[in-house]
Amino acid sequence: MNNKKKLETYELLFKYFGPGESETTLADVAAALGCTSRHARTLLQQMSALEWLVWQPEPGRGKRSLLVCNQEPINACYQLMGDALEAGKHESVFKLAGFNDRHVSSELKKYLISSTQHNSQAIRIPFHREIKTLHPHYALDRTERHLILHVFQRLTEDDFGEIKPSLAHHWESDEEGINWTFYLQSGVQYQDQTPMKVEDIVLSLLVLINNPYWRSLYEHIESIDVLSPESIRISLSRPDWHLPALLGRSETSIMPSQYGRLIINPEAPVGSGSFMIDIASSRLFRLKRNNNYSGKNALIDSIELWIHPDWAKDKLCSEGSFFLDQPEQVYTAACNDVGYFYMMIKKPQLRERIVSKAIIDVLQEKRLILGEIYYPVTFSYDDNNECRYYAQLLNQALANHQHVISTCVSFGEQQKETDISLGGIRIEGCSLTSLLAFFYTYSLWPQILSPPLYQKLLALLHQAQATQDKQQAEGVLRSILTWLSGDRILTMIRQESFKLTAPLKIQGIRVNNVGWCDFSKLWVKSH
């Protein structure tokens, strides 16, 4: 008999005889379970071996025996779920949660709240979808990019806007901000305990600057030269005083290489970061502390993301939750600047003042119908709950119009044919480099802007990178947003924030503008 069936049998028995002690006969047990006395005896022995109950038979036909139900059926379920998790049988954990037709996602949440792990400090987080690729050059989703920051290292790292050393302990440039020298830590090891080589750093960055999506952001890197095993020189085609901040972004992570090629396992990539991937299944994603990390070790043993699609229904991109050992008082930490939701209007007719204002009013729920549009409209929207909601508002407002086509796209996917795009600008770490990343990687500017305006955009981007003062440089980028908004091309619908809810027991949470928090700084109070 499988464990799920045992649970269902035990719950049936519990309904008849539990909790506590009962005097009964084997025949009564068999009648309750709808089986023979012989099979009932076997079932009692199996459940007794699991310590769910105590069965003390009295010899002789018709003699009353002692039956003691030791625990509630749901606690017996949690025991089996813990055993299955320990054995790596993740699918079984989810099946057990649904015993006797229980709602799996609800029961899983209860398990995450109530479970304990025998003094091993693990923080468990309910998550609504399977984790996608963690290849730094191809991961575009926010959570994946956040996880990459923990699995891999970069030359620098962003700490709430302050650029700090990581693989590079020091860097310097010439007077023009064109030639940069980075001095590297020695003795860094990957999580498989192989040494990191300077060639790995060079190759990781060279492959990045040739990646079709990221090429435009890093195309000013002309060459990367090895000066010594502990130093490299990066030469640019134009000044960029913010290159160190740029090299702290997720996509610049350093990967191992061999024979001139990067080595990355798509299921469980190996980096040199504070956490290593322990489990990467469709049901459970577990990060385990890397005790060979060259920086400050993580304070927690492991972080687990438990995955069930039902949790996506009410999940906003701006919300996350931690669940620890048992229900307790919680608190919320928040960051109010993790990005913006925007509307990009590509079709000139839709940029007329009256029409564009009417569309904005719909998205801000100030009106319900778009009566000003008398021609076909196509639009795309990012695949998240917020943009799906804006798309729903727009579809409803255009319900009486013919030939309205809407398309859901992944973040970073750009549709040439659509008249309107609903998407997001993500602020990840440094706001300056985040805005640069948005402007450079949005490939449709030549289609949207006239040639002179496109050259104006490029000139302003280059000016921002050549401006040494960070605030002034960011001001140049903000002026681009103001210009595009004034021309009714790019309109910010609202600012994006993020909040995390956690038990008071979890300490060290500081929500960053990547949209999560630094897992390596989390710790758990024992009392």
Coordinates of C-alpha atoms in Angstrom, one line a residue, residues 10 13 20-22 24 44-45 47-57 65-71:
Y10 CA -5.6 6.1 8.9
L13 CA -9.9 4.8 11.2
G20 CA -6.9 8.8 22.1
E21 CA -7.8 5.4 23.5
S22 CA -10.6 3.1 22.3
T24 CA -12.6 -2.3 20.2
L44 CA -2.9 -1.9 11.9
Q45 CA 0.7 -3.3 11.9
M47 CA 0.3 2.1 10.9
S48 CA 1.7 1.0 14.2
A49 CA 5.2 0.8 12.6
L50 CA 4.8 4.4 11.5
E51 CA 3.9 5.3 15.2
W52 CA 0.6 6.7 14.1
L53 CA -1.3 4.4 16.5
V54 CA -0.8 1.7 19.1
W55 CA -2.7 -1.6 18.7
Q56 CA -2.7 -4.0 21.7
P57 CA -4.8 -7.1 20.7
S65 CA -8.5 -4.8 22.3
L66 CA -6.9 -1.4 22.9
L67 CA -6.5 1.0 20.0
V68 CA -4.7 4.4 20.6
C69 CA -4.6 7.0 17.8
N70 CA -1.4 8.9 18.5
Q71 CA -1.7 11.8 16.1

